[in-house]
Amino acid sequence: MPQSREQLEANEHQTLAPYAQRSADSRGRAFPEPPHEWRTDYQRDRDRITHSRAFRRLEYKTQVFLNGTGDHLRTRLTHTIEVAAVSRNIARALGLNEDLAEAIALAHDLGHSPFGHKGEYALNDLMKEHGGFEHNRQSLRIVEKLEQKYPHHPGLNLTWETREGLVKHFNPADHPSKRDGFDAKSNSLEAQVANLADEITYYSHDLDDGLDSNLLDEEDLKTHVQIWRDTDAEVRTEHGALDTETRHYAIIRRLINSQVHDVVETSGRLIAEAGVQSADDVRLHDGDLIRYSDTRRTANLELREYLYENLYYNPVVHKPNLRAIKLLEALFGHYLEHPEDIGSQSRARIETDGLHRAICDYLSGMTDRYVALEYERLGL
Ligand code: MG
């Protein structure tokens, strides 16, 4: 006998903190649907996201290293899975709704174009007279509109709370606050958790991949990044001499753990101090409550700057991405002249959304390798 949804909802009432977002209190879906027999609304959202096309394409999209350059380097998909795992851990420790945090984490990068942020900037440039391109906004557009697999509504028809979690990092100018009530001062704590888990995850996996691919030099890292120096010293004290690879793994593991620990401790204190008693109290609260301690934030800033200088703008990472941008620009130009060459779903939106937006949706949905294939196929 399966556990009913009502039972799961009752469990949430008993076990979650008062400031958690309970699935029974959801503001629901844009197109009302009968609830599921044994899944809560957020568990259902999570399943819809993992069964979407955009999710499957994350496997072939660049995170930092151009997709296909190394078989065990992170891709957008493995990054996303790591973010979901860290989100669940933080959410559980704070008594928040793990399912909601997980759903938001799994959807957070759906809107990324091929070739990572370089691709995003290129598309934004190509779209500058037509509303621009930004990956968070595109994630929302995908789940609300572009995924087409249900007979009675466009998109995935996710709950309001999962979509709320994707409304972030917007400039005030393009914040869609005028619709759907996405105008609260803050997002749910679950959305804040997914947001910070993203950062924790990429700090650690970029260090891991950077060292693994020899783009980062450990001696230099030790000289410039205190958090690495300190964690390395802790690992040496605990384990004694280790071979380099095992020691790196131990440092990365310890780093993730200490980041999560810091966020859980700090956020727990901030939540108590703010005195929020419900998920809606959180939305009325000015400023994020899921945060690093000040000391940790300063330490992370040093790490972040180091990664920018030595990894993200390292010519080995940067150059292939720059070449990839040329492909994007060439394809965009081609589709402007030959709208008949874009996919049928995007083509159907030319009339309502304009040719530029339809091309942008089509191109941004492509994987890295599909861009290259298409460029070749069209003989550009
Ligand atoms: Mg991310």
Coordinates of C-alpha atoms and ligand atoms in Angstrom, one line a residue:
M1 CA 0.0 0.0 0.0
P2 CA 1.7 3.2 -1.1
Q3 CA 2.0 6.1 1.2
S4 CA -0.6 8.7 0.2
R5 CA 0.2 12.3 -0.7
E6 CA -1.9 13.4 2.2
Q7 CA 0.3 11.3 4.5
L8 CA 3.4 12.9 3.0
E9 CA 1.9 16.4 3.5
A10 CA 1.0 15.5 7.1
N11 CA 4.6 14.4 7.6
E12 CA 5.8 17.7 6.3
H13 CA 3.6 19.5 8.8
Q14 CA 5.1 17.5 11.6
T15 CA 8.7 17.5 10.7
L16 CA 9.5 20.7 8.8
A17 CA 10.5 23.9 10.5
P18 CA 7.7 26.6 10.6
Y19 CA 9.5 28.8 8.1
A20 CA 9.8 25.9 5.6
Q21 CA 7.6 26.0 2.5
R22 CA 5.1 23.1 2.8
S23 CA 3.8 21.5 -0.3
A24 CA 0.2 21.6 1.0
D25 CA 0.5 25.4 1.2
S26 CA 1.6 25.8 -2.4
R27 CA 0.0 28.6 -4.4
G28 CA -0.5 25.9 -7.1
R29 CA 0.0 25.8 -10.8
A30 CA -0.9 28.3 -13.5
F31 CA -3.1 25.6 -15.1
P32 CA -4.9 23.8 -12.3
E33 CA -4.4 20.0 -12.1
P34 CA -5.7 17.4 -9.8
P35 CA -3.0 16.5 -7.2
H36 CA -1.1 13.2 -7.5
E37 CA -2.0 10.2 -5.4
W38 CA 1.3 9.6 -3.7
R39 CA 3.7 12.4 -4.7
T40 CA 3.6 15.9 -3.3
D41 CA 3.5 18.9 -5.7
Y42 CA 7.2 19.6 -5.4
Q43 CA 8.2 15.9 -5.9
R44 CA 6.1 16.1 -9.0
D45 CA 7.9 19.3 -10.1
R46 CA 11.2 17.5 -9.6
D47 CA 10.1 14.6 -11.8
R48 CA 8.8 16.9 -14.6
I49 CA 12.2 18.7 -14.6
T50 CA 14.3 15.5 -14.8
H51 CA 12.1 14.2 -17.6
S52 CA 12.4 17.4 -19.7
R53 CA 14.4 17.8 -22.9
A54 CA 16.2 20.8 -21.6
F55 CA 17.4 18.7 -18.6
R56 CA 18.8 15.9 -20.8
R57 CA 20.7 18.4 -22.9
L58 CA 22.6 19.7 -19.9
E59 CA 24.8 16.6 -20.4
Y60 CA 26.3 18.1 -23.5
K61 CA 26.6 21.7 -22.4
T62 CA 29.8 23.4 -21.1
Q63 CA 30.1 24.2 -17.5
V64 CA 33.6 25.6 -17.5
F65 CA 35.6 23.3 -19.8
L66 CA 34.3 23.1 -23.3
N67 CA 32.1 20.0 -23.5
G68 CA 34.0 16.9 -24.6
T69 CA 37.5 18.1 -23.6
G70 CA 37.8 15.6 -20.7
D71 CA 35.5 12.7 -19.9
H72 CA 35.5 13.2 -16.1
L73 CA 35.4 17.0 -16.1
R74 CA 32.1 18.5 -15.0
T75 CA 29.4 19.2 -17.5
R76 CA 26.3 21.3 -16.8
L77 CA 24.5 18.1 -15.9
T78 CA 26.9 16.8 -13.4
H79 CA 27.2 20.3 -11.9
T80 CA 23.4 20.4 -11.6
I81 CA 23.3 17.0 -9.8
E82 CA 25.9 18.2 -7.4
V83 CA 24.0 21.3 -6.7
A84 CA 20.8 19.3 -6.0
A85 CA 22.7 17.0 -3.6
V86 CA 24.2 20.0 -1.6
S87 CA 20.8 21.7 -1.6
R88 CA 19.1 18.7 -0.1
N89 CA 21.8 18.4 2.6
I90 CA 21.5 22.1 3.6
A91 CA 17.7 22.0 3.4
R92 CA 17.4 18.9 5.6
A93 CA 19.8 20.3 8.2
L94 CA 17.7 23.5 8.5
G95 CA 14.3 21.7 8.5
L96 CA 13.4 23.0 5.1
N97 CA 11.5 21.3 2.3
E98 CA 14.2 19.1 0.6
D99 CA 11.9 18.3 -2.4
L100 CA 11.4 22.0 -3.2
A101 CA 15.1 22.8 -2.8
E102 CA 16.0 19.9 -5.0
A103 CA 13.4 20.8 -7.7
I104 CA 14.8 24.4 -7.9
A105 CA 18.4 23.1 -8.0
L106 CA 17.6 20.7 -10.8
A107 CA 16.0 23.5 -12.9
H108 CA 18.5 26.3 -12.0
D109 CA 20.7 25.9 -15.1
L110 CA 18.1 24.7 -17.7
G111 CA 18.3 28.1 -19.5
H112 CA 22.1 28.0 -20.1
S113 CA 23.1 28.4 -23.7
P114 CA 25.8 26.2 -25.3
F115 CA 29.4 27.2 -24.4
G116 CA 28.6 28.4 -20.9
H117 CA 28.8 32.1 -20.0
K118 CA 30.7 33.0 -23.1
G119 CA 27.8 31.7 -25.2
E120 CA 25.4 33.6 -22.9
Y121 CA 27.2 36.9 -23.5
A122 CA 27.4 36.3 -27.2
L123 CA 23.6 35.6 -27.4
N124 CA 22.9 38.6 -25.2
D125 CA 24.9 40.7 -27.7
L126 CA 23.1 39.3 -30.7
M127 CA 19.8 40.0 -28.9
K128 CA 20.6 43.5 -27.6
E129 CA 18.0 45.2 -29.7
H130 CA 15.5 42.5 -29.0
G131 CA 15.3 42.1 -25.2
G132 CA 18.7 40.4 -24.6
F133 CA 19.4 37.0 -23.3
E134 CA 20.1 35.9 -19.7
H135 CA 20.2 32.3 -18.6
N136 CA 18.1 32.6 -15.4
R137 CA 15.3 34.3 -17.4
Q138 CA 15.6 31.6 -20.0
S139 CA 15.3 28.8 -17.4
L140 CA 11.9 30.3 -16.4
R141 CA 10.9 30.7 -20.1
I142 CA 11.8 27.0 -20.7
V143 CA 9.7 25.7 -17.8
E144 CA 6.8 28.1 -18.5
K145 CA 6.7 28.0 -22.3
L146 CA 9.3 26.2 -24.3
E147 CA 9.0 22.6 -23.1
Q148 CA 6.1 21.2 -25.1
K149 CA 4.9 17.8 -24.0
Y150 CA 1.6 18.3 -22.4
P151 CA -1.7 18.5 -24.3
H152 CA -3.4 21.1 -22.3
H153 CA -0.7 23.6 -21.4
P154 CA 2.7 25.0 -22.6
G155 CA 5.7 24.4 -20.5
L156 CA 5.9 22.0 -17.5
N157 CA 3.2 23.8 -15.5
L158 CA 5.4 23.8 -12.3
T159 CA 4.2 25.2 -9.0
W160 CA 4.5 28.8 -8.2
E161 CA 7.2 28.1 -5.6
T162 CA 9.5 26.2 -8.0
R163 CA 9.2 29.0 -10.5
E164 CA 9.8 31.6 -7.8
G165 CA 13.1 29.8 -7.1
L166 CA 14.2 30.5 -10.7
V167 CA 13.5 34.2 -10.5
K168 CA 16.8 35.4 -9.3
H169 CA 19.8 37.5 -10.4
F170 CA 17.5 39.7 -12.5
N171 CA 18.3 43.3 -13.0
P172 CA 15.5 45.4 -11.5
A173 CA 14.8 46.5 -15.1
D174 CA 13.9 43.0 -16.3
H175 CA 12.6 41.5 -13.1
P176 CA 9.2 40.0 -14.0
S177 CA 7.8 41.2 -10.7
K178 CA 4.8 42.7 -12.3
R179 CA 3.3 39.3 -13.0
D180 CA 2.5 36.2 -11.0
G181 CA 3.3 37.9 -7.7
F182 CA 7.1 37.4 -8.0
D183 CA 7.5 40.7 -6.1
A184 CA 8.4 39.5 -2.6
K185 CA 11.4 41.1 -0.9
S186 CA 13.0 37.6 -0.7
N187 CA 12.6 34.2 -2.2
S188 CA 11.7 31.1 -0.1
L189 CA 14.6 29.7 2.1
E190 CA 14.6 26.7 -0.2
A191 CA 15.3 28.9 -3.2
Q192 CA 18.0 30.7 -1.3
V193 CA 19.5 27.3 -0.4
A194 CA 19.7 26.2 -4.0
N195 CA 21.3 29.5 -4.9
L196 CA 24.1 29.2 -2.4
A197 CA 24.5 25.5 -3.1
D198 CA 25.3 26.5 -6.7
E199 CA 28.2 28.6 -5.5
I200 CA 29.5 26.1 -3.0
T201 CA 29.4 23.4 -5.7
Y202 CA 31.3 25.3 -8.4
Y203 CA 34.0 26.6 -6.1
S204 CA 34.9 23.1 -5.1
H205 CA 34.4 21.4 -8.5
D206 CA 36.3 24.0 -10.4
L207 CA 39.2 23.7 -8.0
D208 CA 39.0 19.9 -8.5
D209 CA 38.8 20.1 -12.3
G210 CA 41.3 22.9 -12.5
L211 CA 44.0 20.8 -10.6
D212 CA 43.0 17.6 -12.4
S213 CA 43.6 19.2 -15.8
N214 CA 46.8 20.9 -14.6
L215 CA 45.5 24.4 -15.3
L216 CA 45.8 25.3 -11.6
D217 CA 49.2 25.0 -9.9
E218 CA 48.9 23.9 -6.3
E219 CA 51.9 25.8 -5.1
D220 CA 50.5 29.0 -6.6
L221 CA 47.1 28.2 -5.1
K222 CA 48.6 27.8 -1.7
T223 CA 50.4 31.1 -1.9
H224 CA 47.4 33.0 -3.0
V225 CA 44.3 31.3 -1.5
Q226 CA 44.1 31.1 2.3
I227 CA 41.2 28.7 2.4
W228 CA 43.2 26.2 0.3
R229 CA 46.2 26.7 2.5
D230 CA 44.2 26.1 5.7
T231 CA 42.3 23.1 4.5
D232 CA 45.5 21.5 3.2
A233 CA 47.1 22.0 6.6
E234 CA 44.0 20.3 8.3
V235 CA 44.2 17.4 5.9
R236 CA 47.9 16.9 6.6
T237 CA 47.3 17.0 10.3
E238 CA 44.5 14.5 10.1
H239 CA 45.9 12.0 7.5
G240 CA 49.7 12.6 7.5
A241 CA 51.4 12.0 4.1
L242 CA 49.0 11.2 1.2
D243 CA 49.7 10.9 -2.5
T244 CA 48.7 14.1 -4.3
E245 CA 45.5 12.9 -5.8
T246 CA 44.1 11.5 -2.6
R247 CA 45.1 14.6 -0.7
H248 CA 43.4 16.8 -3.3
Y249 CA 40.2 14.7 -2.9
A250 CA 40.4 15.0 0.9
I251 CA 40.8 18.8 0.6
I252 CA 37.9 19.2 -1.8
R253 CA 35.7 17.0 0.4
R254 CA 36.6 18.9 3.5
L255 CA 36.1 22.2 1.7
I256 CA 32.5 21.3 0.7
N257 CA 31.8 20.1 4.1
S258 CA 33.1 23.2 5.8
Q259 CA 31.2 25.5 3.4
V260 CA 28.0 23.6 4.1
H261 CA 28.7 23.6 7.8
D262 CA 29.3 27.4 7.8
V263 CA 26.1 28.1 5.8
V264 CA 24.0 25.8 8.1
E265 CA 25.3 27.4 11.3
T266 CA 25.1 31.0 10.0
S267 CA 21.7 30.6 8.4
G268 CA 20.2 28.8 11.5
R269 CA 21.3 31.8 13.6
L270 CA 20.1 34.4 11.1
I271 CA 16.7 32.7 10.8
A272 CA 16.3 32.6 14.6
E273 CA 17.3 36.3 14.9
A274 CA 14.9 37.3 12.1
G275 CA 12.1 35.6 14.0
V276 CA 10.4 34.4 10.8
Q277 CA 7.5 32.0 11.6
S278 CA 6.3 31.0 8.1
A279 CA 7.4 30.8 4.5
D280 CA 5.6 34.0 3.8
D281 CA 7.4 35.8 6.7
V282 CA 10.6 34.9 4.9
R283 CA 9.3 36.5 1.7
L284 CA 8.6 39.7 3.6
H285 CA 12.0 39.7 5.1
D286 CA 14.5 42.1 3.6
G287 CA 17.7 40.3 2.5
D288 CA 18.8 36.7 2.3
L289 CA 18.8 34.5 5.5
I290 CA 20.7 31.7 3.9
R291 CA 24.3 33.0 4.0
Y292 CA 27.9 32.4 4.7
S293 CA 29.5 33.9 7.8
D294 CA 31.3 37.2 7.1
T295 CA 34.7 35.5 7.6
R296 CA 33.8 32.7 5.1
R297 CA 32.4 35.2 2.6
T298 CA 35.7 37.1 2.6
A299 CA 37.7 33.9 2.3
N300 CA 35.5 32.8 -0.6
L301 CA 36.0 36.1 -2.4
E302 CA 39.7 35.5 -2.5
L303 CA 39.1 32.0 -3.9
R304 CA 36.6 33.4 -6.5
E305 CA 39.0 36.1 -7.7
Y306 CA 41.7 33.5 -8.0
L307 CA 39.5 31.2 -10.1
Y308 CA 38.6 34.0 -12.4
E309 CA 42.2 35.0 -13.0
N310 CA 43.7 31.5 -13.3
L311 CA 40.9 29.3 -14.5
Y312 CA 38.0 31.0 -16.2
Y313 CA 40.2 33.4 -18.1
N314 CA 43.0 30.9 -18.6
P315 CA 43.6 30.8 -22.4
V316 CA 43.2 27.0 -22.4
V317 CA 39.6 27.4 -21.2
H318 CA 38.9 30.8 -22.7
K319 CA 40.1 30.3 -26.3
P320 CA 38.0 27.2 -27.3
N321 CA 35.0 29.0 -25.9
L322 CA 35.8 32.1 -28.0
R323 CA 36.0 30.1 -31.1
A324 CA 32.7 28.5 -30.2
I325 CA 31.2 32.0 -30.1
K326 CA 32.1 32.5 -33.8
L327 CA 29.9 29.5 -34.6
L328 CA 27.0 30.9 -32.6
E329 CA 27.2 34.2 -34.4
A330 CA 27.4 32.5 -37.8
L331 CA 24.4 30.4 -37.1
F332 CA 22.4 33.3 -35.8
G333 CA 23.2 35.2 -39.0
H334 CA 22.2 32.2 -41.1
Y335 CA 18.8 31.7 -39.4
L336 CA 18.0 35.4 -39.8
E337 CA 18.2 34.9 -43.5
H338 CA 16.8 31.4 -43.5
P339 CA 14.1 31.2 -40.8
E340 CA 12.9 28.0 -42.4
D341 CA 16.1 26.2 -41.0
I342 CA 15.1 26.6 -37.4
G343 CA 13.3 23.8 -35.6
S344 CA 9.5 23.6 -36.1
Q345 CA 8.6 24.5 -32.4
S346 CA 10.7 27.7 -32.5
R347 CA 9.5 28.5 -36.0
A348 CA 5.9 28.3 -34.7
R349 CA 6.7 31.2 -32.3
I350 CA 8.1 33.6 -34.9
E351 CA 4.8 35.3 -35.3
T352 CA 4.1 35.8 -31.6
D353 CA 7.6 36.3 -30.2
G354 CA 9.5 37.7 -33.2
L355 CA 12.2 36.1 -35.4
H356 CA 15.1 37.1 -33.1
R357 CA 13.5 35.6 -30.0
A358 CA 12.6 32.4 -31.9
I359 CA 16.2 32.0 -33.2
C360 CA 17.5 32.8 -29.7
D361 CA 15.3 30.1 -28.1
Y362 CA 16.4 27.6 -30.8
L363 CA 20.1 28.4 -30.5
S364 CA 20.3 28.6 -26.7
G365 CA 18.6 25.2 -26.5
M366 CA 21.3 23.6 -28.5
T367 CA 24.1 21.5 -27.0
D368 CA 27.7 22.4 -27.7
R369 CA 28.1 19.5 -30.1
Y370 CA 24.9 20.2 -31.9
V371 CA 26.1 23.8 -32.7
A372 CA 29.3 22.4 -34.3
L373 CA 27.3 19.8 -36.3
E374 CA 24.8 22.3 -37.5
Y375 CA 27.6 24.8 -38.5
E376 CA 29.2 22.0 -40.5
R377 CA 25.9 20.7 -42.0
L378 CA 25.0 24.2 -43.2
G379 CA 28.5 24.7 -44.7
L380 CA 29.0 28.0 -42.9
Ligands
MG1 MG 24.8 26.6 -11.7

